PDB file of C-alpha atoms in Angstrom:
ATOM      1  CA  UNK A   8       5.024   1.742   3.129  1.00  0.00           C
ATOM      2  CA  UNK A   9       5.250   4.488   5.979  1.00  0.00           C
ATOM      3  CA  UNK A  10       3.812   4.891   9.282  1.00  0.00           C
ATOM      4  CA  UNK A  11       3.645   7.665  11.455  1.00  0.00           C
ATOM      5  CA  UNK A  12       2.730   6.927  15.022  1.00  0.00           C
ATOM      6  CA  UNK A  13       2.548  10.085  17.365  1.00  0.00           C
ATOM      7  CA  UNK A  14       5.668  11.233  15.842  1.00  0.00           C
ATOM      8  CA  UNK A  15       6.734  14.506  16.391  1.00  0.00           C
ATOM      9  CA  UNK A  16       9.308  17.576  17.404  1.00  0.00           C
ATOM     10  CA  UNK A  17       9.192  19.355  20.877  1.00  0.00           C
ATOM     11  CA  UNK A  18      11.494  21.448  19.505  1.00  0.00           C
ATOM     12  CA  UNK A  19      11.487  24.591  17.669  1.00  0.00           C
ATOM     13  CA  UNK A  20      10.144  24.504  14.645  1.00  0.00           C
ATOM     14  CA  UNK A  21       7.780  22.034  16.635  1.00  0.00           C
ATOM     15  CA  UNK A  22       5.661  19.040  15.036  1.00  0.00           C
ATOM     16  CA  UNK A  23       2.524  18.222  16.699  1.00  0.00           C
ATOM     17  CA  UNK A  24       1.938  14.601  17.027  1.00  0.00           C
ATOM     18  CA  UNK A  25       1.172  13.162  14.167  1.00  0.00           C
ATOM     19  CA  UNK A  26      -0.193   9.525  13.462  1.00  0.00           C
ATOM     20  CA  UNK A  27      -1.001   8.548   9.556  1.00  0.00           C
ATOM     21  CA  UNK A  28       0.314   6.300   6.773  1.00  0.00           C
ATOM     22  CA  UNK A  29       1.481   6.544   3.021  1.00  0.00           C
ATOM     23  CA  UNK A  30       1.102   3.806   0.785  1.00  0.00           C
ATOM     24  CA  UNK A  31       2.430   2.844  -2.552  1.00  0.00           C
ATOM     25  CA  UNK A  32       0.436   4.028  -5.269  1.00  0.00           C
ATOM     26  CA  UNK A  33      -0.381   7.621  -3.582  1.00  0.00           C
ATOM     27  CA  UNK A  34       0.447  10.837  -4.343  1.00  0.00           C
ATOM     28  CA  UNK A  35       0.294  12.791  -1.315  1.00  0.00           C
ATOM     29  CA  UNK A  36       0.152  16.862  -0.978  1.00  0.00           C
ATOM     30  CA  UNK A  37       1.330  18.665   1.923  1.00  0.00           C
ATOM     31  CA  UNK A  38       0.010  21.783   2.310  1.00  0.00           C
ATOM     32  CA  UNK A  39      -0.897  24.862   4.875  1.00  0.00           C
ATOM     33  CA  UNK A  40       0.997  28.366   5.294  1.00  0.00           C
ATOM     34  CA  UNK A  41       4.054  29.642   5.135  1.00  0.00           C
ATOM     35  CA  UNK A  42       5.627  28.581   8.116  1.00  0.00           C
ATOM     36  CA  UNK A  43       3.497  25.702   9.186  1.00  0.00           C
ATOM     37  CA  UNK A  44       6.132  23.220   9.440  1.00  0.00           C
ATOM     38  CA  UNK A  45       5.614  21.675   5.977  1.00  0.00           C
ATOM     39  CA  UNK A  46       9.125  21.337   4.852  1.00  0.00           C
ATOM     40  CA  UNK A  47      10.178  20.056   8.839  1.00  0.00           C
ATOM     41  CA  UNK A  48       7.582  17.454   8.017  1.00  0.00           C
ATOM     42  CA  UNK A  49       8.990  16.221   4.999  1.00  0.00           C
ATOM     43  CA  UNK A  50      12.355  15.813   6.500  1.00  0.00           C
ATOM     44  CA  UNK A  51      11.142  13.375   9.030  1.00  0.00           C
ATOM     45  CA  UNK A  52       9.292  11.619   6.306  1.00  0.00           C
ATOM     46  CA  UNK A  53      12.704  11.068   4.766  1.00  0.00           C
ATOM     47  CA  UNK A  54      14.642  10.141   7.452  1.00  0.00           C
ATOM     48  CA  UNK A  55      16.908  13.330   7.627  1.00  0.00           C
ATOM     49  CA  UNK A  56      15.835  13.889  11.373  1.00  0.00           C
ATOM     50  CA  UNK A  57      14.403  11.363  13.751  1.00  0.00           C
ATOM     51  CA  UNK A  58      11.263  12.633  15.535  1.00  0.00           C
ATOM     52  CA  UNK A  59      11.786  13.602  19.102  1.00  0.00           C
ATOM     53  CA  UNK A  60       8.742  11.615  20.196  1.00  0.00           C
ATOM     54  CA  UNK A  61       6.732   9.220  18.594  1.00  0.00           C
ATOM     55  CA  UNK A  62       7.703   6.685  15.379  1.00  0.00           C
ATOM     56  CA  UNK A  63       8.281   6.827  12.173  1.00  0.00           C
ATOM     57  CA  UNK A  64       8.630   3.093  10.161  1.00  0.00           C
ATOM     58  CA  UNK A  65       9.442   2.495   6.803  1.00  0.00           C
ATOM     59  CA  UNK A  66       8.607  -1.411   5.275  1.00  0.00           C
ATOM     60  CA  UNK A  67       8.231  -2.440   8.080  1.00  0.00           C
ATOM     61  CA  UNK A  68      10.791  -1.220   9.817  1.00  0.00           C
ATOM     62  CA  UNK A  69      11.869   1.652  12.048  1.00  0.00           C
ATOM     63  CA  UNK A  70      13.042   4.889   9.915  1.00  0.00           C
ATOM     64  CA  UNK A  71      15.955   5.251  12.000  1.00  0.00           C
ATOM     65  CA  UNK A  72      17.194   1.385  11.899  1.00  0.00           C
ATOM     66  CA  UNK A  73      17.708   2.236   7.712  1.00  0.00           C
ATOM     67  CA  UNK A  74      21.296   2.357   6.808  1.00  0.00           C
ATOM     68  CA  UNK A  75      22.232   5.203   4.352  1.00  0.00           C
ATOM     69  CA  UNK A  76      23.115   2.867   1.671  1.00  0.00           C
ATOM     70  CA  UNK A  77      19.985   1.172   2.118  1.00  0.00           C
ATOM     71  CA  UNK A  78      17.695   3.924   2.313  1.00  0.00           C
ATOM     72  CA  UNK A  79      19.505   5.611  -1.077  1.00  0.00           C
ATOM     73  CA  UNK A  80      17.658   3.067  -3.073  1.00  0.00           C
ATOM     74  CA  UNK A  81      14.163   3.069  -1.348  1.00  0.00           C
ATOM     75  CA  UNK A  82      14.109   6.726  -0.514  1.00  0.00           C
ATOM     76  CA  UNK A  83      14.562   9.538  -2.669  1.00  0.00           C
ATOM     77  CA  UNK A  84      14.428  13.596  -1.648  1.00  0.00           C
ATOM     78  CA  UNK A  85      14.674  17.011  -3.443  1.00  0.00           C
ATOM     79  CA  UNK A  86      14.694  19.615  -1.182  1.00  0.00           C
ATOM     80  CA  UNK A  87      14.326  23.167  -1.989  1.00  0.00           C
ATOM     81  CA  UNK A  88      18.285  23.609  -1.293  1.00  0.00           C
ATOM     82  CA  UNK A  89      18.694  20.885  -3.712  1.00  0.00           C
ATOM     83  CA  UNK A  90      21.142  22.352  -6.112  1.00  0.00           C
ATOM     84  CA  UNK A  91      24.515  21.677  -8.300  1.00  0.00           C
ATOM     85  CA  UNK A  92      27.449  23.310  -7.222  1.00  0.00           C
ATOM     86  CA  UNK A  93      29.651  22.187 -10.102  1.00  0.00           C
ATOM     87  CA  UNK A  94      29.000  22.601 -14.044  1.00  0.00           C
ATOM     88  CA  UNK A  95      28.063  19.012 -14.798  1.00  0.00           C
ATOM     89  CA  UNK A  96      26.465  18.346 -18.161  1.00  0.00           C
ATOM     90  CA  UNK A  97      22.719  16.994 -16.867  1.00  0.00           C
ATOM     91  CA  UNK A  98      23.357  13.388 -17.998  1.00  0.00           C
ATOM     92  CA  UNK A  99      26.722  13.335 -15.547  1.00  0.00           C
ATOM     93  CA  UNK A 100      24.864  14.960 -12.792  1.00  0.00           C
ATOM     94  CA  UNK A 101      21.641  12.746 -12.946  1.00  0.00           C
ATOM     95  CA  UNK A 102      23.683   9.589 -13.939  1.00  0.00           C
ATOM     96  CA  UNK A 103      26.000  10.301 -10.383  1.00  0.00           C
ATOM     97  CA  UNK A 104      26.020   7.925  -7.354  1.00  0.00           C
ATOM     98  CA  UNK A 105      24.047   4.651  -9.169  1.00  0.00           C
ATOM     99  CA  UNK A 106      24.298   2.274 -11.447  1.00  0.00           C
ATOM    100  CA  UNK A 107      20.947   3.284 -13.778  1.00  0.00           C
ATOM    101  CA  UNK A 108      22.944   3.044 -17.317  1.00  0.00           C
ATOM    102  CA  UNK A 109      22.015   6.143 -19.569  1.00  0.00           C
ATOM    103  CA  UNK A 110      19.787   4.902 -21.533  1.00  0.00           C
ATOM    104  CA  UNK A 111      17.676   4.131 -18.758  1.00  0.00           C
ATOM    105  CA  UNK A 112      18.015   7.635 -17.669  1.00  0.00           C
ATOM    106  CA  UNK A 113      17.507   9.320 -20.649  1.00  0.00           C
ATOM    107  CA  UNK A 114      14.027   7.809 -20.061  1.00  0.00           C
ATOM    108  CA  UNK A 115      13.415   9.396 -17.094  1.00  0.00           C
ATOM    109  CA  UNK A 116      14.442  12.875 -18.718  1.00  0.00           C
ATOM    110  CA  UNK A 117      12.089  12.568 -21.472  1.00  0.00           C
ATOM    111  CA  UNK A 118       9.360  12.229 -18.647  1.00  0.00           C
ATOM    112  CA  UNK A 119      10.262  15.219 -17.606  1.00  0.00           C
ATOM    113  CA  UNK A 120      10.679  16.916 -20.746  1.00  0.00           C
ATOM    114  CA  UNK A 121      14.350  17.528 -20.262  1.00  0.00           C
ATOM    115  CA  UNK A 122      15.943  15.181 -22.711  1.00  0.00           C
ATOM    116  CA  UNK A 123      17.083  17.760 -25.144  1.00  0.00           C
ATOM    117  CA  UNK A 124      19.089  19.692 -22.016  1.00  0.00           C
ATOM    118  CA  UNK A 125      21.054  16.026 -21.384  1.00  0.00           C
ATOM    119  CA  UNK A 126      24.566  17.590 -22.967  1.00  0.00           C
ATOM    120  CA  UNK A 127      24.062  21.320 -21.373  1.00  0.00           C
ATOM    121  CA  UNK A 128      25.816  22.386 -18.266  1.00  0.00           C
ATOM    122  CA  UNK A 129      23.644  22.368 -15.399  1.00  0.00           C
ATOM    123  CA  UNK A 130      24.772  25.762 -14.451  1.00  0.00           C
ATOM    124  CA  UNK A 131      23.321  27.062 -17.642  1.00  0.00           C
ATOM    125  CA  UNK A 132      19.737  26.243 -16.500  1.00  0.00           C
ATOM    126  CA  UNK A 133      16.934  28.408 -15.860  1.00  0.00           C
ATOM    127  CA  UNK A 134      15.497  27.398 -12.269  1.00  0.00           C
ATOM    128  CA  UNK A 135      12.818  25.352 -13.501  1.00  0.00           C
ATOM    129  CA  UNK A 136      14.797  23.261 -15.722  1.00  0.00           C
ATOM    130  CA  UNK A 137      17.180  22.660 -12.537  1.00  0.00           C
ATOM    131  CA  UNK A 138      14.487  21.634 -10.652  1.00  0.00           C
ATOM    132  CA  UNK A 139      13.474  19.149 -13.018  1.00  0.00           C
ATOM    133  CA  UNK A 140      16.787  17.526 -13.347  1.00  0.00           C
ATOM    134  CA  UNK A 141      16.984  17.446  -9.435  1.00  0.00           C
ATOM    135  CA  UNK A 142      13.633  15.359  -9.897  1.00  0.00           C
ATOM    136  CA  UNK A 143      15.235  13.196 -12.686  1.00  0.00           C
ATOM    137  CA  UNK A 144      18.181  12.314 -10.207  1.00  0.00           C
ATOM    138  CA  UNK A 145      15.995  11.408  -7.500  1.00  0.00           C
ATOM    139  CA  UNK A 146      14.019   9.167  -9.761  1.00  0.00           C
ATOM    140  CA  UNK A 147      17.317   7.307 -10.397  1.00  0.00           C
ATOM    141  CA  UNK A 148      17.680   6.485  -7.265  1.00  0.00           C
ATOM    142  CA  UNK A 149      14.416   4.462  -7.077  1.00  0.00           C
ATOM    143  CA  UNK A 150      14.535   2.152 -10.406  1.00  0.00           C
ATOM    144  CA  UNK A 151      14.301  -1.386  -9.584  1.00  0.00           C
ATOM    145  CA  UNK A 152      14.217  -2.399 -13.232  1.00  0.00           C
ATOM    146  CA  UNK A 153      15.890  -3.069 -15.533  1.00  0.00           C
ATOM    147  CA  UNK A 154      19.415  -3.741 -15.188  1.00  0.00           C
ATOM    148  CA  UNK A 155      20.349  -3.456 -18.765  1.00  0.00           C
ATOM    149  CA  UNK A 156      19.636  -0.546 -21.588  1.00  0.00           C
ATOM    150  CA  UNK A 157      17.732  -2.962 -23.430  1.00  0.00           C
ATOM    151  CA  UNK A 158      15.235  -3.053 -20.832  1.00  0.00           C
ATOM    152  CA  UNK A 159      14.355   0.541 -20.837  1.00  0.00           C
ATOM    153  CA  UNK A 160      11.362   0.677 -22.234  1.00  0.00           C
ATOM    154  CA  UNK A 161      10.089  -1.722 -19.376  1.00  0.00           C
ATOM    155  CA  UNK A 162      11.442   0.552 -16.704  1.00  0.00           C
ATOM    156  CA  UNK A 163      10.233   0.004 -13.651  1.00  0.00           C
ATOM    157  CA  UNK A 164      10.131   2.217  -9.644  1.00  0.00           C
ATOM    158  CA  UNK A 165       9.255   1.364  -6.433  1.00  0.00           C
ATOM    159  CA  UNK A 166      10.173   3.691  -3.310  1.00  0.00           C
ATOM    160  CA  UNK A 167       9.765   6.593  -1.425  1.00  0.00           C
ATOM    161  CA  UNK A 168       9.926   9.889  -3.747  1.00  0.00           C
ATOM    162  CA  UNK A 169       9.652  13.080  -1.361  1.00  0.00           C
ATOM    163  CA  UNK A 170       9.637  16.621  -2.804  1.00  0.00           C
ATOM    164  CA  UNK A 171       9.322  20.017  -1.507  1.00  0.00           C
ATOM    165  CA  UNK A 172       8.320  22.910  -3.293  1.00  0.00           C
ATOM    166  CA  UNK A 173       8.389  21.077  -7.032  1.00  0.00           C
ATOM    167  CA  UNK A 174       6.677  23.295  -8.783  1.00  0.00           C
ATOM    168  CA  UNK A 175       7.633  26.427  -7.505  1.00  0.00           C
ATOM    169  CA  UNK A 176      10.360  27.595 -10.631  1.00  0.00           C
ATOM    170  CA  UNK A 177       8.095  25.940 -13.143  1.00  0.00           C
ATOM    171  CA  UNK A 178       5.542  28.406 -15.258  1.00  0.00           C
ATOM    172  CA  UNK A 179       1.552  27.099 -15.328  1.00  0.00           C
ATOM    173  CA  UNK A 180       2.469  24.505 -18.251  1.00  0.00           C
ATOM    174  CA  UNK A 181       5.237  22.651 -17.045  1.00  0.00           C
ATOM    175  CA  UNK A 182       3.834  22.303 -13.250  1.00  0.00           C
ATOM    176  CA  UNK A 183       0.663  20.441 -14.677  1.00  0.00           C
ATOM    177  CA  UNK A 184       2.766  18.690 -16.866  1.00  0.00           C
ATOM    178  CA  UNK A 185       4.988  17.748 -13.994  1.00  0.00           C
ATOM    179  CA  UNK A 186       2.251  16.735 -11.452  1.00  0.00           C
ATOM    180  CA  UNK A 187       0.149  14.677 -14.009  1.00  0.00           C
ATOM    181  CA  UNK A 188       3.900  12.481 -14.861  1.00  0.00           C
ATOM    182  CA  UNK A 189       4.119  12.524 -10.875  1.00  0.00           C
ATOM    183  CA  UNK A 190       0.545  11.116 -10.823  1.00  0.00           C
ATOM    184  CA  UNK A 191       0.533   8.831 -13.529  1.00  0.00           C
ATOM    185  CA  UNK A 192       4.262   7.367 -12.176  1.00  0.00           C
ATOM    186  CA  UNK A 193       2.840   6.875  -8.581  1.00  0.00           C
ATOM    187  CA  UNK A 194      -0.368   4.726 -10.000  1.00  0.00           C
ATOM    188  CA  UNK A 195       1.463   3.081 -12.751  1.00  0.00           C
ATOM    189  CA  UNK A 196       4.344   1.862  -9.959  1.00  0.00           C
ATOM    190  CA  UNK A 197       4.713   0.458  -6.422  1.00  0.00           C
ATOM    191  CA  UNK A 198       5.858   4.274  -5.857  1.00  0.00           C
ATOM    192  CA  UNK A 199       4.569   6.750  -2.938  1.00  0.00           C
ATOM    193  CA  UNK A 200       5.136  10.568  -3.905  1.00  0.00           C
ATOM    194  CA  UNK A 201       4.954  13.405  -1.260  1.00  0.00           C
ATOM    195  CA  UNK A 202       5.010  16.609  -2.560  1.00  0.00           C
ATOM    196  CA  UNK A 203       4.912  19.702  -0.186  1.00  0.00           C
ATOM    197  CA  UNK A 204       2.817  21.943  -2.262  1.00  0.00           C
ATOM    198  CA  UNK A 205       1.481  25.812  -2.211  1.00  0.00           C
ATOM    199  CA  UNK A 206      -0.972  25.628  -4.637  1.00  0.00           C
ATOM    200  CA  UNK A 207      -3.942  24.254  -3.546  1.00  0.00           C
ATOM    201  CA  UNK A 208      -5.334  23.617  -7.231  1.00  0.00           C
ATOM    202  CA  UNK A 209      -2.798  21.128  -7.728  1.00  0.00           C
ATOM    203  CA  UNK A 210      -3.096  19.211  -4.812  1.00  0.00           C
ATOM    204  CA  UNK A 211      -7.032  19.362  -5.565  1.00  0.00           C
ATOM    205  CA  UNK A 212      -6.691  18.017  -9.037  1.00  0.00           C
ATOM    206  CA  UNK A 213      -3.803  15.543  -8.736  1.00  0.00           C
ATOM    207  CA  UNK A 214      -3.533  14.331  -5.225  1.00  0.00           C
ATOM    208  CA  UNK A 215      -5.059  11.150  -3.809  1.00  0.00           C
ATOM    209  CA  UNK A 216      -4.364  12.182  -0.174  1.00  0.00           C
ATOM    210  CA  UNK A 217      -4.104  16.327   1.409  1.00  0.00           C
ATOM    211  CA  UNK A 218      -2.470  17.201   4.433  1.00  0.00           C
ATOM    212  CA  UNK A 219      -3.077  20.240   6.013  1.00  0.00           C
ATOM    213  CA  UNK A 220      -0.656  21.592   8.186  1.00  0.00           C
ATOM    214  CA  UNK A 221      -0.577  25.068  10.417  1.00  0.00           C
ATOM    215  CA  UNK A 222       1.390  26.636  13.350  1.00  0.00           C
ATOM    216  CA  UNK A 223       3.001  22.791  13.484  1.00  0.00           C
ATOM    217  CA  UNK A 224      -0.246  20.760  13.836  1.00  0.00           C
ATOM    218  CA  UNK A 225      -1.846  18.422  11.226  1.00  0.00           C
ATOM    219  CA  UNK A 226      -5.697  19.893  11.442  1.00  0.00           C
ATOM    220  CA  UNK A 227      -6.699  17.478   8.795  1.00  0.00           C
ATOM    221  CA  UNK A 228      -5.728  14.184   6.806  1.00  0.00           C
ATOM    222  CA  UNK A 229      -7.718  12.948   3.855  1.00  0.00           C
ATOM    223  CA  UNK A 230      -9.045  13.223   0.256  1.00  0.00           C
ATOM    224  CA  UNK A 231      -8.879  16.665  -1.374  1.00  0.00           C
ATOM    225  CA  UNK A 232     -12.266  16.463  -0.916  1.00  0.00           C
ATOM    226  CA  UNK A 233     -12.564  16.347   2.987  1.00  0.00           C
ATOM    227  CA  UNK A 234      -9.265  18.364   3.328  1.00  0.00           C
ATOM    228  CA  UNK A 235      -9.890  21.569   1.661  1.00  0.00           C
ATOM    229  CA  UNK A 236     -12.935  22.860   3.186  1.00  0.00           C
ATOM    230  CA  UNK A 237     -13.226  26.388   1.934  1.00  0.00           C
ATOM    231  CA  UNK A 238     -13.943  27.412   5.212  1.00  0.00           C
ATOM    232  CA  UNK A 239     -11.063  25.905   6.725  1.00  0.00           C
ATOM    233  CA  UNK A 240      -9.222  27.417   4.132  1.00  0.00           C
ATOM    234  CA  UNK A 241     -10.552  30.876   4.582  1.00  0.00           C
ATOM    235  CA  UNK A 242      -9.367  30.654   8.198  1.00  0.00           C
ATOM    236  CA  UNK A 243      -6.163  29.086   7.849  1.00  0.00           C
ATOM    237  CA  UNK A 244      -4.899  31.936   5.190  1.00  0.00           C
ATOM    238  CA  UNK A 245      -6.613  34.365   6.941  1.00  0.00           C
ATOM    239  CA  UNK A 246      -8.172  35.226   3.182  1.00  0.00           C
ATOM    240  CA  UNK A 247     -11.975  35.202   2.157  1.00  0.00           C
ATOM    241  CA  UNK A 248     -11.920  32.221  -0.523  1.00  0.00           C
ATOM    242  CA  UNK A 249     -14.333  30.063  -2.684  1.00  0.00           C
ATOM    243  CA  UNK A 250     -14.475  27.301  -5.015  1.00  0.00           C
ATOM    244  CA  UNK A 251     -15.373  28.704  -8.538  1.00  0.00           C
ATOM    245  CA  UNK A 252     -17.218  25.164 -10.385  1.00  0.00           C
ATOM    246  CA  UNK A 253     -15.719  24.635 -13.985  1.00  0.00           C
ATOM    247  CA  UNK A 254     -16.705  22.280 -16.205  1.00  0.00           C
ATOM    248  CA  UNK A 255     -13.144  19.822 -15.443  1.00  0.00           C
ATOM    249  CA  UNK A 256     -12.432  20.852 -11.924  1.00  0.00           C
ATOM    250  CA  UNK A 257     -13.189  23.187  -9.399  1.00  0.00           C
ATOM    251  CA  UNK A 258     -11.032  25.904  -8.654  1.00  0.00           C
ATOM    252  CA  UNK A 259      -9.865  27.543  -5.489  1.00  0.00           C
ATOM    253  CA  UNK A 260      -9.928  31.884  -5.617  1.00  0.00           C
ATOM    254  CA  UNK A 261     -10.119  34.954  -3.867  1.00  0.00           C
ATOM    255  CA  UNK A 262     -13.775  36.132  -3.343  1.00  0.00           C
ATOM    256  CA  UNK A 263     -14.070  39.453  -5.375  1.00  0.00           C
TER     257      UNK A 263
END
């Protein structure tokens, strides 16, 4: 679905090279630091800026060759700026710019266990429930099916679904509920989701794929497994961590 080959900025905030591929039917966390050029990433993932050196395709094709109309339906993005400026009720605002008819939509709100907001301003929203809507919107964007209400229970994705920062408004319940709909969506559809994440327990339990970014440079590219090496970690955070064994996943703390 996407290819990265050497692609990076020379630029301030600089991307190092970077070479790697995300397939349909991934869920892909993007992790490091504060400041490691996560959120720069994502942006070239969706198109938003063109690497200074390198390539970046897209089915097949180069990133930057994607018309804006074409890429709205194949590509999706919330950023962490993503908000409403005006007082839409949620169903206007997520409902905006496509063709998805309502009922359709409010399909893709109960997902996201926002279906009782659909009638409240979005204004009136706590920050988590915003964020969730945001997500709702960019889902929209990527239905391929169907193209009548009817049909809604067959509903049906396929795309590019990039998010940065999803969980951070969201309390402990709601970002594992969010994650496990964002993992069960990307293996249940032709659908690749990138999330650029700060928890690393998260992208331990519900990513396929970890990248691990810092000071601009991907140091490492695989399963949670062989990404988040505790002693990596340690030295990356500059923090003195271990993986605590429970009996449904292992967890990621702060030595005591």
């Amino acid at each position: 679905m996407l290819k990265l080959n050497q692609a990076g900025f020379v630029q301030p905030p600089q991307i190092q090279p970077l070479s790697g591929s995300i397939q349909p039917h991934q869920l892909v966390a993007i992790v490091g630091p504060n400041g490691a050029g996560k959120s720069t990433l994502l942006q070239m993932l969706s198109g938003f800026r063109a690497p200074e050196q390198g390539d970046v395709d897209f089915q097949g094709r180069p990133l930057a060759a994607w018309s804006s109309a074409e890429l709205a339906t194949q590509r999706a993005l919330v950023s962490q700026q993503s908000a409403p400026v005006f007082d839409w009720s949620v169903m206007d605002l997520v409902s905006l710019g496509h063709a998805v008819p309502r009922e359709v939509m409010l399909t893709i709100l109960h997902w996201l266990d926002i279906a009782h907001l659909q009638q409240r301003g979005v204004q009136r929203l706590s920050g988590g429930e915003r964020q969730r809507v945001m997500i709702a919107r960019a889902l929209g964007q990527l239905v391929t099916a169907p193209v009548t209400p009817c049909a809604s229970s067959m509903l049906a994705l396929s795309g590019l679904l990039l998010l940065d920062e999803p969980t951070s408004a969201l309390d402990l319940g709601q970002q594992q509920r969010l994650m496990r709909c964002l993992r069960q969506l990307s293996q249940a559809q032709p659908l690749a989701v990138v999330c650029v994440l700060h928890d690393l327990n998260l992208a331990a339990r519900y990513a396929d794929q970890v990248w691990l970014l810092d000071q601009g440079q991907c140091l490492a590219m695989g399963s949670p497994a062989e990404v988040l090496d505790v002693e990596r970690l340690s030295q990356i955070y500059h923090a003195d961590l271990e993986w605590s064994h429970h009996a449904d996943a292992p967890l990621l703390a702060l030595k005591t």
